[in-house]
Short mmCIF file of C-alpha atoms in Angstrom, two decimals:
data_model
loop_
_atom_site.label_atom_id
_atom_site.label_comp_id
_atom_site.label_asym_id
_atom_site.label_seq_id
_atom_site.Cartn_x
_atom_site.Cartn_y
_atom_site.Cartn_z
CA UNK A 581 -18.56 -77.44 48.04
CA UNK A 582 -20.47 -78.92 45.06
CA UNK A 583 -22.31 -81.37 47.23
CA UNK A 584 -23.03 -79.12 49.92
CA UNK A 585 -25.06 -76.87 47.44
CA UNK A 586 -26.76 -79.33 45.71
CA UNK A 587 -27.89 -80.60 49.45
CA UNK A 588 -29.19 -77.38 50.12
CA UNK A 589 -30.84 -76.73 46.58
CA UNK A 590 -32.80 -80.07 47.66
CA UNK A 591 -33.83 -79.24 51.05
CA UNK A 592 -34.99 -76.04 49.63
CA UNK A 593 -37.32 -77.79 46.56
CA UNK A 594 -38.83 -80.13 49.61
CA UNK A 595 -39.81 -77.56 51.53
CA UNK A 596 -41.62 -75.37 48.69
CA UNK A 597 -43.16 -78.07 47.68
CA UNK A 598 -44.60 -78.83 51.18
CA UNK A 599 -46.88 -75.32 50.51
CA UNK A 600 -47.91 -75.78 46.90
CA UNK A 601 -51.64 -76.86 47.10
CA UNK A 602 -53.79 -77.96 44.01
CA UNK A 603 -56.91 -75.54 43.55
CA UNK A 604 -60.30 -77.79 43.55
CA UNK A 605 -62.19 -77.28 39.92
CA UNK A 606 -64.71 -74.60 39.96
CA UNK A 607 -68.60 -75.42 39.77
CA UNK A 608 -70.78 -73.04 37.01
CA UNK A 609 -73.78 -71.96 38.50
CA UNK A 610 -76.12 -71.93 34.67
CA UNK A 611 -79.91 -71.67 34.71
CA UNK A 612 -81.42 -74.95 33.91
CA UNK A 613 -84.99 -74.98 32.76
CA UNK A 614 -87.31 -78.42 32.69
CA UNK A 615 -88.88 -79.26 28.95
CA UNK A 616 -93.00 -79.46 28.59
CA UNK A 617 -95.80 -79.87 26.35
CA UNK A 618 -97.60 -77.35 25.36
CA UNK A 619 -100.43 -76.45 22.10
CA UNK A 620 -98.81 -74.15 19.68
CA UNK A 621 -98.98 -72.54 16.18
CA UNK A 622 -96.45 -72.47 13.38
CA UNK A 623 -96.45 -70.52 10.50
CA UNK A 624 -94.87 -70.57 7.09
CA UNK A 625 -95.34 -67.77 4.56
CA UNK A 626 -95.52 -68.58 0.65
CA UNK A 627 -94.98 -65.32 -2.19
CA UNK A 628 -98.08 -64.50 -3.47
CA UNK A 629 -99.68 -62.59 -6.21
CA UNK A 630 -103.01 -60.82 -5.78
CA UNK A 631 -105.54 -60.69 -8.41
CA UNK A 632 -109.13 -59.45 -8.50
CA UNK A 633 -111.89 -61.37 -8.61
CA UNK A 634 -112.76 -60.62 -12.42
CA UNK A 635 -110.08 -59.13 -14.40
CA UNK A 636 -111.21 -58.02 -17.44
CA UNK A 637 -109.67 -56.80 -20.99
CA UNK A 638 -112.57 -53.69 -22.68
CA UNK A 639 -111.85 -54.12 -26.31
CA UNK A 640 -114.32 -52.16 -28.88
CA UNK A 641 -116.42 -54.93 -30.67
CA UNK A 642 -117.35 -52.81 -33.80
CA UNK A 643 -114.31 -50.03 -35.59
CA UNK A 644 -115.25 -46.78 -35.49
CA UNK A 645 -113.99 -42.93 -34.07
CA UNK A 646 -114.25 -42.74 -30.60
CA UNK A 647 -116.69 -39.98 -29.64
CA UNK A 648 -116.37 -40.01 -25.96
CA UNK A 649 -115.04 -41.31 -23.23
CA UNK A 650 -116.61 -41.38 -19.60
CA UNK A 651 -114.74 -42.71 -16.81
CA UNK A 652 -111.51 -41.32 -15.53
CA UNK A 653 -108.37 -43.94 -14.92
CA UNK A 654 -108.69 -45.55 -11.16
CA UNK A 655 -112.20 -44.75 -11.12
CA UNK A 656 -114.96 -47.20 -9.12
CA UNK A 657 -117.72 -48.39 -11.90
CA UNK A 658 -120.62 -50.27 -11.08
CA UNK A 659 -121.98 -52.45 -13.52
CA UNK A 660 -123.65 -51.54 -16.81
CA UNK A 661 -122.20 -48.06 -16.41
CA UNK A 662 -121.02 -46.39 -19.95
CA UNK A 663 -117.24 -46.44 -20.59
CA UNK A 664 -117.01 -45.07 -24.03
CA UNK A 665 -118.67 -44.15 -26.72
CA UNK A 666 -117.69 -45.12 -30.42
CA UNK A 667 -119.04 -42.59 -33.31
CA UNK A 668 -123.21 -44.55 -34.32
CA UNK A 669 -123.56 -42.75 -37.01
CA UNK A 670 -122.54 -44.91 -39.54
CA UNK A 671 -124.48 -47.70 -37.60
CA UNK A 672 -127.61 -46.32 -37.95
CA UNK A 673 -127.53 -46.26 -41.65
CA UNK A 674 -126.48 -50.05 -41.55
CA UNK A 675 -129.69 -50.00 -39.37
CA UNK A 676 -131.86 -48.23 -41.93
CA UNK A 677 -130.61 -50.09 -44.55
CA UNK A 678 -131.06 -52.89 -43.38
CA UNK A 679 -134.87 -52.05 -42.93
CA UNK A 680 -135.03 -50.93 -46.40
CA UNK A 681 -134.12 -54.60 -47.41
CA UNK A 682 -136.93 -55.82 -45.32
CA UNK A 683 -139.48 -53.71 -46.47
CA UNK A 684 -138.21 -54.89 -49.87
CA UNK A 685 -138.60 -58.93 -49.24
CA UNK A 686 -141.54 -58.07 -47.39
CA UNK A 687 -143.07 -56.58 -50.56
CA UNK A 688 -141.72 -59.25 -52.56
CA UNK A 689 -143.67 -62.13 -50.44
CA UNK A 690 -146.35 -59.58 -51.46
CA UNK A 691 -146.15 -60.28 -54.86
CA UNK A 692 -145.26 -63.77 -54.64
CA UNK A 693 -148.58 -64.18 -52.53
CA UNK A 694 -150.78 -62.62 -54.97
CA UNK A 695 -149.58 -64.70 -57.82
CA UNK A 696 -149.76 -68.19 -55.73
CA UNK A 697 -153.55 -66.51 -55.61
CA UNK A 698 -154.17 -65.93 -58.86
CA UNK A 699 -152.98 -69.09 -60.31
CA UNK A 700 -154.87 -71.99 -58.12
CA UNK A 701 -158.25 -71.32 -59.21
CA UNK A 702 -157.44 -71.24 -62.56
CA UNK A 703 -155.36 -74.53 -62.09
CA UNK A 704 -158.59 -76.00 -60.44
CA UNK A 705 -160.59 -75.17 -63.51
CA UNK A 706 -157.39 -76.84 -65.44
CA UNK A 707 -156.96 -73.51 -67.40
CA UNK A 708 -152.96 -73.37 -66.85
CA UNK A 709 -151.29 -76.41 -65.57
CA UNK A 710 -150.26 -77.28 -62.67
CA UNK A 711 -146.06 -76.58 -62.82
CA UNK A 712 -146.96 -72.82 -63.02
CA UNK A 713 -148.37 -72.89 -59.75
CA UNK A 714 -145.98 -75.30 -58.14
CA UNK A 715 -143.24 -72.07 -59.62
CA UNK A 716 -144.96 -69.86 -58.24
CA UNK A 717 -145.11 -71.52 -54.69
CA UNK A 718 -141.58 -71.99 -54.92
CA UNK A 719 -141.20 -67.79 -55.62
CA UNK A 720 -143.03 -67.56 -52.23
CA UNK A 721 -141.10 -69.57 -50.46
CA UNK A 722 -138.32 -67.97 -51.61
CA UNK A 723 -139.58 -64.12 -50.98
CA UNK A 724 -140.34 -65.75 -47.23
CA UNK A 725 -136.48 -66.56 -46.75
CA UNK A 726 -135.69 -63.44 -47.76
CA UNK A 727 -137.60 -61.66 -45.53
CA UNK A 728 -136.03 -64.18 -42.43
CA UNK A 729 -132.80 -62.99 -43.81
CA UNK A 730 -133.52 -59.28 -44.04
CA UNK A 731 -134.79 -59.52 -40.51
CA UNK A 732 -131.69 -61.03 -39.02
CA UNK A 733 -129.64 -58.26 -41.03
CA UNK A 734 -131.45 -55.40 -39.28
CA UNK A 735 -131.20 -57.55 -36.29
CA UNK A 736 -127.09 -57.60 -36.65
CA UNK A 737 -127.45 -53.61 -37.49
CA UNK A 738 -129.11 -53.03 -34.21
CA UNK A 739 -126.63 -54.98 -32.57
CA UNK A 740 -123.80 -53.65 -33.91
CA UNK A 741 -125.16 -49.97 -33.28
CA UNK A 742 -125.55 -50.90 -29.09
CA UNK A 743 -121.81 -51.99 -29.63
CA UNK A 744 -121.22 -48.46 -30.19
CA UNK A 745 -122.06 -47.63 -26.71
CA UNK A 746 -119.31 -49.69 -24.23
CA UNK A 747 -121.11 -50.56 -20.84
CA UNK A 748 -119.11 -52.02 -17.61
CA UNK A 749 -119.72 -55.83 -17.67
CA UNK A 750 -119.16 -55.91 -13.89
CA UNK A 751 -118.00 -53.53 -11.22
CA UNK A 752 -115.15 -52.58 -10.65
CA UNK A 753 -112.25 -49.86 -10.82
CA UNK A 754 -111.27 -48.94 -14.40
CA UNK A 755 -106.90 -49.52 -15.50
CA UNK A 756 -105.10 -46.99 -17.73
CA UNK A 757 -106.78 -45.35 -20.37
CA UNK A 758 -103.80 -45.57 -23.75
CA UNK A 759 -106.98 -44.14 -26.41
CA UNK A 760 -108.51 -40.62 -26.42
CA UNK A 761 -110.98 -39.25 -27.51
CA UNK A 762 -110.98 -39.22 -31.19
CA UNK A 763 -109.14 -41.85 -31.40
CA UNK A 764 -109.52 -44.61 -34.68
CA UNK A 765 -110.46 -48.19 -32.59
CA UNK A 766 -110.93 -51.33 -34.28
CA UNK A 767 -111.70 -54.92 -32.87
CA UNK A 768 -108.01 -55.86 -33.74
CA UNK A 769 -106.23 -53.45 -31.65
CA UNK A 770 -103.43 -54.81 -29.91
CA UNK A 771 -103.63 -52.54 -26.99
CA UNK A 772 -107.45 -52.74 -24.90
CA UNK A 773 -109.11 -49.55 -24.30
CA UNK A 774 -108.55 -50.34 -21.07
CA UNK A 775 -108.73 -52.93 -17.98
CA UNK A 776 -111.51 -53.73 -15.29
CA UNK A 777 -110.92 -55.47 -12.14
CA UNK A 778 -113.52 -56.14 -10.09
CA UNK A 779 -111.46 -56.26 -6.61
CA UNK A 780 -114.62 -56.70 -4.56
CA UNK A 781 -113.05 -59.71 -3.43
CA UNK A 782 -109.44 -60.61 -4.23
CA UNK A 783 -107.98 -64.28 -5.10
CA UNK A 784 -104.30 -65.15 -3.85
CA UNK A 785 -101.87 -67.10 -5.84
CA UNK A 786 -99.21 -68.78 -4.15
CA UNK A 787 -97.41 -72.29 -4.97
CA UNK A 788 -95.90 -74.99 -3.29
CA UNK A 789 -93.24 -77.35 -4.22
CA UNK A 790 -93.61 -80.83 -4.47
CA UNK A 791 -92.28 -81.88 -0.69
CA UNK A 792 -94.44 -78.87 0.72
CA UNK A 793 -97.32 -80.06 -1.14
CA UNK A 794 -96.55 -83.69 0.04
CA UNK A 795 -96.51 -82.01 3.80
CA UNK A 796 -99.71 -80.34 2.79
CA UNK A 797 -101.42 -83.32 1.89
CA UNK A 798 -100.53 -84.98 5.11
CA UNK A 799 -100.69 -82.13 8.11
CA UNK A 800 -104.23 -80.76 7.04
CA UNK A 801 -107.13 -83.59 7.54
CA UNK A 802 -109.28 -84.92 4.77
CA UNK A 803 -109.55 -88.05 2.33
CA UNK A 804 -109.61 -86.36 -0.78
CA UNK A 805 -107.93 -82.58 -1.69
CA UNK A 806 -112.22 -80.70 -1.29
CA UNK A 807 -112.87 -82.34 1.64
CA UNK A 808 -108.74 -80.85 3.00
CA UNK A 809 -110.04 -77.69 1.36
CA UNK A 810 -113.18 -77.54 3.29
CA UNK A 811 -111.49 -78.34 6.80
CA UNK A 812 -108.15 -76.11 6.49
CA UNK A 813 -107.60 -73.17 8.62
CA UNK A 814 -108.33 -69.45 7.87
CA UNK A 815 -105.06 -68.09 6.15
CA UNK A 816 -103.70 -64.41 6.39
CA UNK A 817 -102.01 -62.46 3.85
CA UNK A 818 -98.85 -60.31 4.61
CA UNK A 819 -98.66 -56.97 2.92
CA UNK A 820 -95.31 -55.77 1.33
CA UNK A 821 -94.51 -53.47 4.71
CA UNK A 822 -94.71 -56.98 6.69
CA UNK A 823 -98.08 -55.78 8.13
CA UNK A 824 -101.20 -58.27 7.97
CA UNK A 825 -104.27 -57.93 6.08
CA UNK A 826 -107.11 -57.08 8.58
CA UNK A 827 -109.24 -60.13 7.55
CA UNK A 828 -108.94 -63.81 7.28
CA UNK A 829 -109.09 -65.77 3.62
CA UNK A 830 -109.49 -68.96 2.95
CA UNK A 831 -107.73 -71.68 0.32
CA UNK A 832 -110.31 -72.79 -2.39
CA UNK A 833 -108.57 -73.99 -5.33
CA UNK A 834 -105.97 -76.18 -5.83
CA UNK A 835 -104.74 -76.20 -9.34
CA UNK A 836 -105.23 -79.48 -11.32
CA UNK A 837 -101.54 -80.66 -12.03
CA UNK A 838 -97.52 -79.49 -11.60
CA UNK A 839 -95.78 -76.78 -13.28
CA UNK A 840 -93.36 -78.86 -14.89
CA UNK A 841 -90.82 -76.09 -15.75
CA UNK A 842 -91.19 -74.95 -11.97
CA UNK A 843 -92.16 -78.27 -10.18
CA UNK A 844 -94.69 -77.22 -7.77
CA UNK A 845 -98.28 -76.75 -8.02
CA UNK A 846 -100.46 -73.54 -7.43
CA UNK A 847 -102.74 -72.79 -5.20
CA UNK A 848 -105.93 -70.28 -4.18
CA UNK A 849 -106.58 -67.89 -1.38
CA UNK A 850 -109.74 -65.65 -1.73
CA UNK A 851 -109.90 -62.45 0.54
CA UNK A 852 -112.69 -60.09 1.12
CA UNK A 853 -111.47 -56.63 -0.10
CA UNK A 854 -114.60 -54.81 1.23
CA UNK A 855 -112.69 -51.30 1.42
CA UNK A 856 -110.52 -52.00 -1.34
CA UNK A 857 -107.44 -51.83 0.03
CA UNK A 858 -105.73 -54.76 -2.49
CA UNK A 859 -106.07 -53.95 -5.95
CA UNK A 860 -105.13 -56.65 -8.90
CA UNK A 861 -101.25 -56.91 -9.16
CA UNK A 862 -100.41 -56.36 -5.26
CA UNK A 863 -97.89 -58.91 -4.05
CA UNK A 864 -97.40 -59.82 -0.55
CA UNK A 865 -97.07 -63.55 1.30
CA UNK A 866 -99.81 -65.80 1.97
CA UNK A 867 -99.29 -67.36 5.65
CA UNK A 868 -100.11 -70.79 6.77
CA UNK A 869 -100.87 -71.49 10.10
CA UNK A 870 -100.49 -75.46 11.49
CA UNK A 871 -101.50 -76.49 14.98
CA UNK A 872 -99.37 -78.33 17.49
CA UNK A 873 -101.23 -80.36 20.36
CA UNK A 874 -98.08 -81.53 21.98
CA UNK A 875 -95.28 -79.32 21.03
CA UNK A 876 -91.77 -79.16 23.04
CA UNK A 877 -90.43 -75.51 22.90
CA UNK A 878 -87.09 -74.91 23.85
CA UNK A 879 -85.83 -71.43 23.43
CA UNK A 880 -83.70 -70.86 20.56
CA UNK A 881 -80.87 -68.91 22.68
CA UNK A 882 -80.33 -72.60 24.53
CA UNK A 883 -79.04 -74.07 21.23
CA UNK A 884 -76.08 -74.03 19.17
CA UNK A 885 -75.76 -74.85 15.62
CA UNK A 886 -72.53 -77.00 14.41
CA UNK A 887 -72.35 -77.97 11.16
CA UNK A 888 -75.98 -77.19 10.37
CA UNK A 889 -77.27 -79.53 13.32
CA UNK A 890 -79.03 -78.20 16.04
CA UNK A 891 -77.79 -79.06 20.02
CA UNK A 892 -78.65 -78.20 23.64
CA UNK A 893 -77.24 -79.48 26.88
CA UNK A 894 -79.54 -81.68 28.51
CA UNK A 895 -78.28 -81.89 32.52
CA UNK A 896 -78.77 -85.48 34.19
CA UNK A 897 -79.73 -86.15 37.54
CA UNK A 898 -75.91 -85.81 38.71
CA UNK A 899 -76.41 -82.24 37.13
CA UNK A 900 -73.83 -83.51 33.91
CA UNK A 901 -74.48 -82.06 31.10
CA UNK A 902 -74.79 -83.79 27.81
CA UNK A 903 -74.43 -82.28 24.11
CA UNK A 904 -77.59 -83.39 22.31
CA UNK A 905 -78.63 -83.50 18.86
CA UNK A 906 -82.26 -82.17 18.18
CA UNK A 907 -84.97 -81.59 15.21
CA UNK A 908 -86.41 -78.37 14.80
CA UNK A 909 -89.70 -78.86 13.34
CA UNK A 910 -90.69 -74.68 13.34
CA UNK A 911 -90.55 -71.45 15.17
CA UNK A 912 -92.85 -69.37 17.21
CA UNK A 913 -91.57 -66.55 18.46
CA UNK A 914 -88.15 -66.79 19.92
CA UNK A 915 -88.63 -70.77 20.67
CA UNK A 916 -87.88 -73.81 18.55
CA UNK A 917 -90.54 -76.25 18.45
CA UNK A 918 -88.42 -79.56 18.78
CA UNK A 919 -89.86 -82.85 16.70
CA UNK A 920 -86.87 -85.12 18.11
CA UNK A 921 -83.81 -85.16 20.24
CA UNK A 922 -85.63 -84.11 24.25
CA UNK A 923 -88.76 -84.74 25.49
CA UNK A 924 -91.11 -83.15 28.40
CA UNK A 925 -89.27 -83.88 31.69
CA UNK A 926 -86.10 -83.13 30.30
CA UNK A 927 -83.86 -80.30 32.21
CA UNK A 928 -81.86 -78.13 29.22
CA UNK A 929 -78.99 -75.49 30.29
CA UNK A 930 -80.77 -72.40 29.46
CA UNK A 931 -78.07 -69.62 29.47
CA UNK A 932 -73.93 -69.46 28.90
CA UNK A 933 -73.97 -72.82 26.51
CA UNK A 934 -70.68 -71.67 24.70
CA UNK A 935 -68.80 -72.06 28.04
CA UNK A 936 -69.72 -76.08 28.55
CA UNK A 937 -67.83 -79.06 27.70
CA UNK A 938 -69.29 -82.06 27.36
CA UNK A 939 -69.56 -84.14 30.20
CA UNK A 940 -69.11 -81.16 32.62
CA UNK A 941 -70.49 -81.05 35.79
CA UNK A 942 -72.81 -77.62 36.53
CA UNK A 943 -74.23 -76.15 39.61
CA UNK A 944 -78.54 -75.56 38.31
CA UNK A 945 -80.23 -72.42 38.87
CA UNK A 946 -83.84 -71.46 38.72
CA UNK A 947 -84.91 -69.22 36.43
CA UNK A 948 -87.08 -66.11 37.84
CA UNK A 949 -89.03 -65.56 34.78
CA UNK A 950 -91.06 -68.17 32.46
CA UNK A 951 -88.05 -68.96 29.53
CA UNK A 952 -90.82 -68.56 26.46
CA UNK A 953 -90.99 -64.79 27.49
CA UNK A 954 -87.36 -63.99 27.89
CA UNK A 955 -86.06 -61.77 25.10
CA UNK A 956 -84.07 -63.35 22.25
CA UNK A 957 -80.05 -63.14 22.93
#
């Protein structure tokens, strides 16, 4: 009985087994697009710090009561426009005191003149002798110095009186205004009376570490760092909101040695501010712009990252796909520029990446719409 089922149990194994058939492996169909050159633009942005043109500190130059003040804070000055007004009143004393001292040398050269006068004819006729005359020369000279000095002291006074009087050294819009009227100011106040910038034109500070500045040196053209300075690129500013500046600056300083607490080096935008929209102490990013003749894009949705290296499948001409390395050297838009790893020719999977293997054989598929423009996934 034992044998006769395990007879059976056989016969019945042999014949399933007749029916089981092994399922051939299933062929992706993936879009594959081919790799070319193409001219493109990269950009790298930089924090920057805006300042005006001329920013200036108004500080009284003579102490005194301040009588008046003119301007209101934020206002647009032009140049040699009054600010403020210290009290003059004690300055023109100084000034007419200082005449009085004048008028008194003066008189005294008088005197001294009229004795010089008196005593060489009388010398001449060897009636006095000669040392009283040489004395009295001296007196002159004397009397003369004094009036030279009592000129420059009413020239001080007057000076010192227009101080009174606080013009605009350039144009510009006026800061915060700490002193009122009536106010005690002095030449050693801490605190300005107030600020000027002159934002006709505004200058953009940004820095760049030692390796950028290395890159710098070596992407733009140019023997020496004026003649790069004269050759670079326009550069655009973005505002805080992430919108750009409506007009194009250009880099014209580059700042004589390293930071050394910091390690990089700074550099200097200027901007035309023509409708003063920047004012002096606006931040934003200054953006570089640097040309590629013979750039390979591939779009950054046909990558994957793995242990902070960049890959795509690259599909041979049995349509097997390989996992290769790359170097991004920048973005534009939703494509990598690639400096090593494919080059044009080259046929990349373009879509469904993270269900390859490598070594995988794929069925291609033609994209219906150029790769550069398809959205980001």
């Amino acid at each position: 009985m034992k044998i006769s089922i395990l007879l059976l149990a056989a016969l019945f194994i042999g014949c399933s087994s007749d029916k089981v058939q092994v399922a051939a492996p299933v062929i992706q169909s993936l879009p594959v697009i081919a790799l070319h050159n193409s001219s493109e633009t990269t950009f790298t942005e930089y924090p920057a710090s805006i300042q005006g043109a001329v920013d200036l500190e108004i500080r009284p130059q003579v102490s005194g009561s301040l009588d008046k003040i003119y301007v209101n804070e934020g206002a647009l000055v032009q140049k040699g426009q009054p600010l403020f007004k210290i009290n003059e009143l004690p300055f023109k004393e100084a000034v007419n005191n200082a005449k009085a001292l004048l008028h008194a040398a003066q008189a005294a050269v008088t005197n001294a003149q009229l004795e010089v006068d008196k005593l060489t004819p009388l010398v001449a006729n060897k009636v006095v002798s000669d040392f009283q005359l040489k004395s009295a020369k001296a007196t002159l000279q004397s009397a003369q110095a004094s009036v030279e000095q009592a000129r420059a002291g009413v020239a001080t006074a007057n000076i010192n009186l227009g101080y009174t009087l606080i013009k605009a050294p350039v144009t510009g819009y006026v800061g915060r205004l700490p002193r009122k009227q009536g106010s005690l100011v002095g030449t050693t106040d801490a605190v300005p009376l107030t600020q000027l910038s002159d934002a006709h034109e505004v200058h953009v500070y940004f820095s760049l570490g030692e390796d950028d500045f290395i890159n710098f040196n070596a992407t733009y053209p140019g023997k020496t760092i004026a003649d790069r300075l004269k050759k670079l690129p326009g550069v655009a500013l973005v505002l805080a909101d992430r919108t750009v500046y409506g007009q194009e600056g250009k880099i014209d300083m580059v700042d004589g040695q390293f930071d050394k607490q910091t390690g990089s080096i700074a550099l200097r935008a200027t901007f035309p501010n023509t409708q003063g929209l920047l004012r002096s102490g606006n931040t934003g990013k200054l953006r570089l712009s640097i040309s590629h003749p013979d750039a390979i894009l591939v779009p950054q949705s046909s990558t994957i990252e793995v242990q902070d290296k960049m890959f795509v499948y690259t599909v041979d001409a049995g349509n097997k796909v390989s996992k290769t390395p790359i170097t991004i050297l920048g973005t534009t838009g939703i494509n990598y520029l690639v400096k090593e790893g494919v080059k044009a020719g080259d046929k990349i999977v373009f879509d469904g990446i993270d269900k390859l293997k490598e070594g995988e054989v794929i069925k291609p598929e033609k994209l219906k719409e150029e790769p550069i423009k398809t959205a980001l996934r």
